[in-house]
Coordinates of C-alpha atoms in Angstrom, one line a residue:
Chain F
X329 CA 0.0 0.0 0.0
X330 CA 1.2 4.0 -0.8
X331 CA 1.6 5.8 1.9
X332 CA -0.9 8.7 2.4
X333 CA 0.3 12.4 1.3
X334 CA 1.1 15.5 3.3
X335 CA -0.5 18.3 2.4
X336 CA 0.5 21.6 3.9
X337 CA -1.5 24.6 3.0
X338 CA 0.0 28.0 3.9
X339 CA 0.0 31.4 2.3
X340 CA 0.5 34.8 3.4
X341 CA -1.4 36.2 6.4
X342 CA -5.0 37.5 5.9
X343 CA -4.8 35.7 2.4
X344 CA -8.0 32.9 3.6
X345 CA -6.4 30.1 4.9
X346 CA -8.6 29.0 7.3
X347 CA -11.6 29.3 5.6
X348 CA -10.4 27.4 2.5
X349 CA -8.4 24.5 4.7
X350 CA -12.7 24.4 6.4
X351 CA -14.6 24.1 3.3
X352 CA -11.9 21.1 1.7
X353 CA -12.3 19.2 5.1
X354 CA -16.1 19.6 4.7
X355 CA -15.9 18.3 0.9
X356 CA -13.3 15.9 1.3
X357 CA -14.0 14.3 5.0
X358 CA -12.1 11.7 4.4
X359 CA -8.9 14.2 4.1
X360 CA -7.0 14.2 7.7
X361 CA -6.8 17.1 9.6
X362 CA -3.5 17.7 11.8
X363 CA -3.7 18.4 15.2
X364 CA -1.9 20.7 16.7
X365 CA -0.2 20.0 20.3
X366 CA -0.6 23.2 22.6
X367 CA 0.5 24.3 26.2
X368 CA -2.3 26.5 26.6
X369 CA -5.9 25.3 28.4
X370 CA -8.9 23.7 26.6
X371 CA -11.9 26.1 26.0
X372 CA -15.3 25.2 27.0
X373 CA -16.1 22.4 23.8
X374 CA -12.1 21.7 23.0
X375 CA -11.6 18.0 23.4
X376 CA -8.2 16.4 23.3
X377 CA -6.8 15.1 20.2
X378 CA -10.0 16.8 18.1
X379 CA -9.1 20.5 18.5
X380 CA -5.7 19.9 19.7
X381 CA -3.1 17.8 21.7
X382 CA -3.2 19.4 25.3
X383 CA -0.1 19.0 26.7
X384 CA 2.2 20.4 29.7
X385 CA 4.7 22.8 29.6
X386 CA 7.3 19.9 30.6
X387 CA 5.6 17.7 28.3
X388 CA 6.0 20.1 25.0
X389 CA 9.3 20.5 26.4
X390 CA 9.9 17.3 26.5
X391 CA 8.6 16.9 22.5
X392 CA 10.9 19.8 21.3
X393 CA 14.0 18.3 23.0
X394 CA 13.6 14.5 21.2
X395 CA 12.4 16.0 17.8
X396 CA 9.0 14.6 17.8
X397 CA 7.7 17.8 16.4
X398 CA 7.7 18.8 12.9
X399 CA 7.7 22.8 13.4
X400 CA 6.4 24.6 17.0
X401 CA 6.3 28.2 17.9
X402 CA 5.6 30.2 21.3
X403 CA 2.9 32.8 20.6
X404 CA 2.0 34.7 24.0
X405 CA 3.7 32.4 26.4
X406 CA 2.1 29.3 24.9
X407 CA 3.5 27.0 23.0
X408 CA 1.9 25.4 19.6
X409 CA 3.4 23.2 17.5
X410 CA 2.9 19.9 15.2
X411 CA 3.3 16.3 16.7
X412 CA 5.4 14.4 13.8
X413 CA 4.3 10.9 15.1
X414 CA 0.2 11.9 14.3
X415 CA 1.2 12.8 11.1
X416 CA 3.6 9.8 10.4
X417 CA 1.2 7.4 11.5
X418 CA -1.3 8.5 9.2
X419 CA 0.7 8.6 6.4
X420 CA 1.5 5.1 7.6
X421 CA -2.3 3.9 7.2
X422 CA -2.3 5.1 3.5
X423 CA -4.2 8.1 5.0
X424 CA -4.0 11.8 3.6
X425 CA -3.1 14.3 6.1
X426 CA -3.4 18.2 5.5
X427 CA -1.8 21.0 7.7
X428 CA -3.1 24.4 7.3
X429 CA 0.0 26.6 9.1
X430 CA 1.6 30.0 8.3
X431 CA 4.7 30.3 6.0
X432 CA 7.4 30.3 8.5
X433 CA 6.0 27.3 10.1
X434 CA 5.8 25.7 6.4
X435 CA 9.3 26.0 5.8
X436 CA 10.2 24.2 9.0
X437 CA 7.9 21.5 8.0
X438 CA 9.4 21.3 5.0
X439 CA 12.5 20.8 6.3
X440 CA 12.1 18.0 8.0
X441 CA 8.9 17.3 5.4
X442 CA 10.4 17.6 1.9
X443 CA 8.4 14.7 0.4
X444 CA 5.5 17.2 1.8
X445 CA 3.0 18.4 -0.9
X446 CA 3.4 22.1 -0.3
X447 CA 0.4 25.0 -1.6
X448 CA 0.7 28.2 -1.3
X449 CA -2.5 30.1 -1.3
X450 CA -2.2 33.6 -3.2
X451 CA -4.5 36.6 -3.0
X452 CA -6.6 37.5 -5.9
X453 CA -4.4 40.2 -6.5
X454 CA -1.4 42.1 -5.4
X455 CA -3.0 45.4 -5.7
X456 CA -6.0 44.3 -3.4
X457 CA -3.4 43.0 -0.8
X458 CA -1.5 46.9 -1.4
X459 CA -5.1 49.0 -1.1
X460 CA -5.5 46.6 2.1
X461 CA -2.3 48.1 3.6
X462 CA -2.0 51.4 2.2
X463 CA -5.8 52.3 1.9
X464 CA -6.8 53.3 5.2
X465 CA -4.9 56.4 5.2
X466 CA -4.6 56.2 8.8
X467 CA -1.3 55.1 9.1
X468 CA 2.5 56.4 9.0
X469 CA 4.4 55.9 6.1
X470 CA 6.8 54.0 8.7
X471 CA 3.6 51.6 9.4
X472 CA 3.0 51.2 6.1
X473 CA 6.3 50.4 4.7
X474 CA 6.6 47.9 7.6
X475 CA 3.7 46.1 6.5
X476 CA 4.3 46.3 3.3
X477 CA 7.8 44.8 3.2
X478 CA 6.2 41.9 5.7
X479 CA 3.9 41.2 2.9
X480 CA 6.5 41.2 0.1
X481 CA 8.2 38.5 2.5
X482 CA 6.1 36.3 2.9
X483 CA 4.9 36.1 -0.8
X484 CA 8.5 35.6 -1.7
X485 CA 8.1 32.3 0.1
X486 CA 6.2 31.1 -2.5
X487 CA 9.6 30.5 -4.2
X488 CA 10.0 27.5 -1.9
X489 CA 6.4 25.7 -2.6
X490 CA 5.6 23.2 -5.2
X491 CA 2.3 25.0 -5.9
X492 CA 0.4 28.3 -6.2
X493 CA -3.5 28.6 -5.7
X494 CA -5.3 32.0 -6.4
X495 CA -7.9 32.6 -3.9
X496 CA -10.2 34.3 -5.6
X497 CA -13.5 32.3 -5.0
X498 CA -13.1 29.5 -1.9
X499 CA -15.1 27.4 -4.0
X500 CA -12.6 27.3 -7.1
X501 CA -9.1 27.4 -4.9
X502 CA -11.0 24.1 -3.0
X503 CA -11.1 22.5 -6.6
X504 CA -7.9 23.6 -7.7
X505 CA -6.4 21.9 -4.0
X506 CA -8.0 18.7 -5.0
X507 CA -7.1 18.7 -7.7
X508 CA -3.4 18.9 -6.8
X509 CA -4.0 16.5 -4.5
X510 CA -5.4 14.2 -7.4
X511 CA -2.8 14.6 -9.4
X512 CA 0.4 14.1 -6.9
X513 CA -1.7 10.7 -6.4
X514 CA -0.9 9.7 -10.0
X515 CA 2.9 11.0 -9.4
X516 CA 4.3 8.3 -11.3
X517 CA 7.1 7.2 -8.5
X518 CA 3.6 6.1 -7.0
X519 CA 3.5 3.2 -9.6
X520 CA 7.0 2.1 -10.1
X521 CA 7.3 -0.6 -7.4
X522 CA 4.3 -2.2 -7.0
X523 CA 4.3 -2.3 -10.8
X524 CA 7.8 -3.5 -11.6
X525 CA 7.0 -5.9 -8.9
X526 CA 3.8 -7.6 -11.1
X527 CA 5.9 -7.3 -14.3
X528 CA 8.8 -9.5 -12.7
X529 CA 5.6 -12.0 -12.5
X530 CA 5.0 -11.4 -16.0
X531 CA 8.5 -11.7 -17.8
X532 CA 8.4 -14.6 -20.3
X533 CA 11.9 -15.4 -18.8
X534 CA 10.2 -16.5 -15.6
X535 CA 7.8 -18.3 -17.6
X536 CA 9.9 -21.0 -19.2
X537 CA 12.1 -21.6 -16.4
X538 CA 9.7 -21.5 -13.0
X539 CA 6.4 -22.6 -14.1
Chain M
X988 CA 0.5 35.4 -20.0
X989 CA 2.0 31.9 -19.6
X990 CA 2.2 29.4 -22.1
X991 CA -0.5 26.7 -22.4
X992 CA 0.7 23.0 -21.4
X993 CA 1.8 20.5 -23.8
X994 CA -0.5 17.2 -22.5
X995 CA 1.1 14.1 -24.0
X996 CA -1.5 10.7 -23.3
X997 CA 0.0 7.5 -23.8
X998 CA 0.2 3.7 -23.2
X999 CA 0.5 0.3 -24.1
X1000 CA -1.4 -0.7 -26.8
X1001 CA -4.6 -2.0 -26.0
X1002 CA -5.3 0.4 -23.0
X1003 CA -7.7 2.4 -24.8
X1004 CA -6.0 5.7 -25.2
X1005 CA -8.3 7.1 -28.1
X1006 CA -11.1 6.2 -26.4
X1007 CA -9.8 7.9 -23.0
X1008 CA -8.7 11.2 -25.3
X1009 CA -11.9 11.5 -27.0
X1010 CA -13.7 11.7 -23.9
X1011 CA -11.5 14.2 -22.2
X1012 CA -11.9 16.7 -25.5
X1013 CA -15.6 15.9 -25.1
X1014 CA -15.8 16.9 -21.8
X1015 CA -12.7 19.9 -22.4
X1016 CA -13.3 21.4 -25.4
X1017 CA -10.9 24.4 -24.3
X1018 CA -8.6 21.5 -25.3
X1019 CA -6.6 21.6 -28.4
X1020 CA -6.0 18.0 -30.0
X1021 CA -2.5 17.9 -31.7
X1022 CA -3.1 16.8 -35.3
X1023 CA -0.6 14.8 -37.4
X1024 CA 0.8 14.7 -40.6
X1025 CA 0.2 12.6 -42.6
X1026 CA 1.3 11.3 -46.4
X1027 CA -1.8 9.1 -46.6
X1028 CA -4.7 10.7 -48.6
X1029 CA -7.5 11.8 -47.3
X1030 CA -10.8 9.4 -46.8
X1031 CA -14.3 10.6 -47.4
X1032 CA -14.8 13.5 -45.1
X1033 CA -11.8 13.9 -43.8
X1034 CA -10.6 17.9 -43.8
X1035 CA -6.9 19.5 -44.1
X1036 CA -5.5 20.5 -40.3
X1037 CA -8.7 19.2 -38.8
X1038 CA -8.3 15.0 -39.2
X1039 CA -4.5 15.6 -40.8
X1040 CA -2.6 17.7 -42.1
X1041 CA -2.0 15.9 -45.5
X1042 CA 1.4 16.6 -47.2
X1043 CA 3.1 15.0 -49.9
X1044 CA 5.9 12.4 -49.4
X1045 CA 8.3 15.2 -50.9
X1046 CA 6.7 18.0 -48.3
X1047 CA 7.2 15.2 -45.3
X1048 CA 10.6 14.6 -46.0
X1049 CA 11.4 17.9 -46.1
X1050 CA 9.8 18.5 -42.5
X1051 CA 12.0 15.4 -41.4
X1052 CA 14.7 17.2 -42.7
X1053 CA 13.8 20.4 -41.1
X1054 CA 13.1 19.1 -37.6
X1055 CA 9.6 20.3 -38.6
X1056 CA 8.3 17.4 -36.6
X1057 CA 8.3 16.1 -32.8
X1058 CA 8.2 12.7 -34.1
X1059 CA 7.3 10.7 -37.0
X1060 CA 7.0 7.0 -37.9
X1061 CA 6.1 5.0 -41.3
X1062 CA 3.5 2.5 -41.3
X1063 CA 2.6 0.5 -44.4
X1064 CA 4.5 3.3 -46.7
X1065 CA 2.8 6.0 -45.1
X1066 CA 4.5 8.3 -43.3
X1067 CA 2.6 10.2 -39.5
X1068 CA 4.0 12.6 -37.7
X1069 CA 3.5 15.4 -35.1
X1070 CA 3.9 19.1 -36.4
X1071 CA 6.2 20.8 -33.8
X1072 CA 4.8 24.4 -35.5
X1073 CA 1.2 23.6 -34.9
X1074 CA 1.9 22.7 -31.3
X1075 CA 4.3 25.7 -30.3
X1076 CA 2.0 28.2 -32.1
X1077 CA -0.6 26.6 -29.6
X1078 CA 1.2 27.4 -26.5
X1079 CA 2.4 30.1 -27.6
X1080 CA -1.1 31.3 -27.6
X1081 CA -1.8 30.4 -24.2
X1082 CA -3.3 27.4 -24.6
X1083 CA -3.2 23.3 -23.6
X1084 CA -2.8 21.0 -26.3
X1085 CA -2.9 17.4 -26.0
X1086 CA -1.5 14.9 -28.0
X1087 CA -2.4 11.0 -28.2
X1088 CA 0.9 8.6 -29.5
X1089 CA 1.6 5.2 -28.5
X1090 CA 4.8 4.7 -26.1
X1091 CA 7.7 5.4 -28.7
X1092 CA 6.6 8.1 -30.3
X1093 CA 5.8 9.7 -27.0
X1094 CA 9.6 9.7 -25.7
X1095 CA 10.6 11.0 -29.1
X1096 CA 8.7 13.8 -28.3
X1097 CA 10.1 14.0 -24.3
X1098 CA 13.3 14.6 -26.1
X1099 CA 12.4 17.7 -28.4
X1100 CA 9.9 18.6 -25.8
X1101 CA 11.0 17.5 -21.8
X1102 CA 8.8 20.3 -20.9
X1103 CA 5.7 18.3 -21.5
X1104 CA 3.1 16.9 -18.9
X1105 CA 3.5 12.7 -20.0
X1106 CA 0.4 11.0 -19.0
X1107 CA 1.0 7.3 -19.1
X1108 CA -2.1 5.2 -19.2
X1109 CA -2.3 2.0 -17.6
X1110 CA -4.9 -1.4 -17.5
X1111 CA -6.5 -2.1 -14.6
X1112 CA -4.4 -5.0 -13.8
X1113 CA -1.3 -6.5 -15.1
X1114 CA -3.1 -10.0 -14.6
X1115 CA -5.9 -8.7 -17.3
X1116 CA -3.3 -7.6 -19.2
X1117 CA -1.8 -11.2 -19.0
X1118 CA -5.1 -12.8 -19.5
X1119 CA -5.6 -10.7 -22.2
X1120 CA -2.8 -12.5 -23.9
X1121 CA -2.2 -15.9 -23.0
X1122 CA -6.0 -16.5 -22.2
X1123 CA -7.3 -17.6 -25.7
X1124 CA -5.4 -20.7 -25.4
X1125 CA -4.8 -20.8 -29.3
X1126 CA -1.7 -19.4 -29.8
X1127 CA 1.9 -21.1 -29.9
X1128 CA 4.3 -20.2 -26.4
X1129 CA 6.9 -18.5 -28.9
X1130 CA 4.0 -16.0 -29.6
X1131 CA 2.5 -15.5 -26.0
X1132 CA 6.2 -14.7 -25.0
X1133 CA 6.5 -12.5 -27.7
X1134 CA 3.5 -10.4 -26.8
X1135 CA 4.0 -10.7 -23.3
X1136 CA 7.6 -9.3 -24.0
X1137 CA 6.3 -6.3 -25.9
X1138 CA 3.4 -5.7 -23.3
X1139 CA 6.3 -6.0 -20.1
X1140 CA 8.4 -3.2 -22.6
X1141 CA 5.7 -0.8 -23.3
X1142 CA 4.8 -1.1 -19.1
X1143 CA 9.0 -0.2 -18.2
X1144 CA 8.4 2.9 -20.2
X1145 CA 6.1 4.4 -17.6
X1146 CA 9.3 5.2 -15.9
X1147 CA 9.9 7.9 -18.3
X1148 CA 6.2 9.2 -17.9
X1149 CA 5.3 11.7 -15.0
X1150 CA 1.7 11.0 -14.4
X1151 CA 0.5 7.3 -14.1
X1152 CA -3.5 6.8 -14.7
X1153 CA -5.1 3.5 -14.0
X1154 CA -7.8 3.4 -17.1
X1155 CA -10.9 1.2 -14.8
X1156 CA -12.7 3.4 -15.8
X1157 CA -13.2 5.9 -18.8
X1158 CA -15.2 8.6 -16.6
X1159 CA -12.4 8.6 -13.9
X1160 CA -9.2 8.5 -15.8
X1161 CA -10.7 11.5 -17.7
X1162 CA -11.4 13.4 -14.2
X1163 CA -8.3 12.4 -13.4
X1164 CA -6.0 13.6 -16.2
X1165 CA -8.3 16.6 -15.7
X1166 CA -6.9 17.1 -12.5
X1167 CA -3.4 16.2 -13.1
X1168 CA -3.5 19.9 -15.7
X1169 CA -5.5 21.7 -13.5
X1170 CA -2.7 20.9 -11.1
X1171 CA 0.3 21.3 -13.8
X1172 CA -1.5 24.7 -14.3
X1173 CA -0.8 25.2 -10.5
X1174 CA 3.1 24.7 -10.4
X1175 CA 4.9 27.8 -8.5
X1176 CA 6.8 28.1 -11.7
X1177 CA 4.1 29.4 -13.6
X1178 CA 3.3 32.3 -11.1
X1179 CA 6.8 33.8 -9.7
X1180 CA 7.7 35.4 -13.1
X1181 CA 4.6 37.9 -13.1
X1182 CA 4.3 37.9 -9.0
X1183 CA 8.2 38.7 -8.8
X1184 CA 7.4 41.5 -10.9
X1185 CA 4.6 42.9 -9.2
X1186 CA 6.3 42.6 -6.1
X1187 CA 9.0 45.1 -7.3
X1188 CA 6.4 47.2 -7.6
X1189 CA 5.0 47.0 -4.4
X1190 CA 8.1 47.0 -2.2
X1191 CA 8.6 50.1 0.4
X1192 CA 12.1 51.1 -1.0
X1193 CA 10.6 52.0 -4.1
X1194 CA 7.5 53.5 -3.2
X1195 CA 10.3 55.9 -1.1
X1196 CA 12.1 57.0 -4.1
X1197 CA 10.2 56.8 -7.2
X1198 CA 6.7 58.1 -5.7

């Protein structure tokens, strides 16, 4: 059996990741969702191991120091990061796993990931992102340029992903994902060893001296 | 504007590769199908440059000559080839075209043309495929190894390919292949050009000195 793909869906901030990583679970439920470990306390609803892996400070710790997480980050004194042996396993199974993370994060996965399927979701446009920056006319130019050049950062990241989805509609970025993720399923290297395998069977050669 | 995608569907023989491409133009009519030359004259109702371009033997040899032609072949004295003008004026224009060629013409064309998405069609099983061949029980073991020979030939060139597609069934594949050039349409290389560009634009050390 194949083992299951890695998807990781990331994209500059703002740009709809959420909401697109959402609607694909909800058309594609069979699609694996990776759960995030996290220091900080449940909220009223949060179950273990559905919203996220609640876990101790010493704990986390604990996961940093023997690698068994794929990329973490500390975001006001909590800790969040993503438990490699959830993901392994389910690749394991033959399962499809997707990971909807921001672009530093990505890279870090990718790292130890590189077989990782990695999709960058665009905005429609770079003059939409711009007017949302510059438009208000409330900020300095300081502000501005800061925000600018953190947005011209993280689309140069794209540089590093395999591929690029426009979201311009959430409906046609979900289609373009699957897509993707039909296509890397027909990767050829998919095929090679279970078929080279069944034409070993099939060589005349084997015929006339085994059977 | 990018280039369309050069879409090059092949297989062993058998696999039903015409059947497979006439359903995706069906359903893709935004598709353009690659048409051949040819030397062979034209039978009732067939048009110039829509079921061949038909050239002389003279005019052929010339485009031989010329490397005029992706690939070309001669069956019973006739010879059938692939325009290379037809299909770069095609891209060039921004749009897919997608040509259908059994196994060896397909990797004559991966060397003029390594840019190309190479769809390799497969049976459903290798053991069909076998039964296929040694199951009418009328033929002489020199034969069945013969054909069983070619068949295990034609299946090694999938490692050349970079899309396998498992033809069970014709509705399927065709989604399939469908995804695998919505996704080729989605490679990062086909959006940094244009986004590094507008980027210029948009970063603050220019909008300092040129505005």
């Amino acid at each position: 059996m194949n083992k299951g793909l890695l998807i990781v869906l990331s994209g500059p901030s703002g740009v709809g990741k959420g909401t697109v990583c959402t609607e694909l679970r909800r058309r594609h439920p069979e699609l694996i969702y990776s759960v995030s470990a996290t220091t900080r306390s449940p909220r009223e609803g949060e179950r273990d191991g559905v919203n996220y892996f609640f876990k101790t400070r010493e704990h986390f710790q604990h996961m940093i120091a023997t690698d068994a997480l794929l990329e973490y980050a500390e975001y006001v004194g909590n800790y969040y990061g993503t438990p490699r042996e959830f993901v392994e396993k389910t690749l394991a199974e033959g399962k499809d796993i997707i990971l909807e993370i921001e672009v530093q994060g990505a890279l870090k996965v990718k790292e130890k990931f590189p077989e990782g399927v990695f999709v960058f979701l665009l905005p429609p446009s770079l003059n939409e992102l711009k007017q949302r920056i510059v438009g208000r006319g409330t900020e300095t130019q300081a502000t501005i340029d800061h925000r600018l050049s953190v947005a011209v950062e993280e689309m140069n990241l794209l540089y590093h992903y395999d591929y690029a989805v426009v979201n311009d509609q959430i409906d046609s970025a979900c289609s373009r994902i699957a897509s993707i993720i039909t296509a890397e399923h027909c990767k050829r290297e998919r095929f090679l060893h279970e078929l080279f395998r069944e034409l070993q069977e099939l060589t005349p050669a084997q015929n006339g001296t085994e059977r």
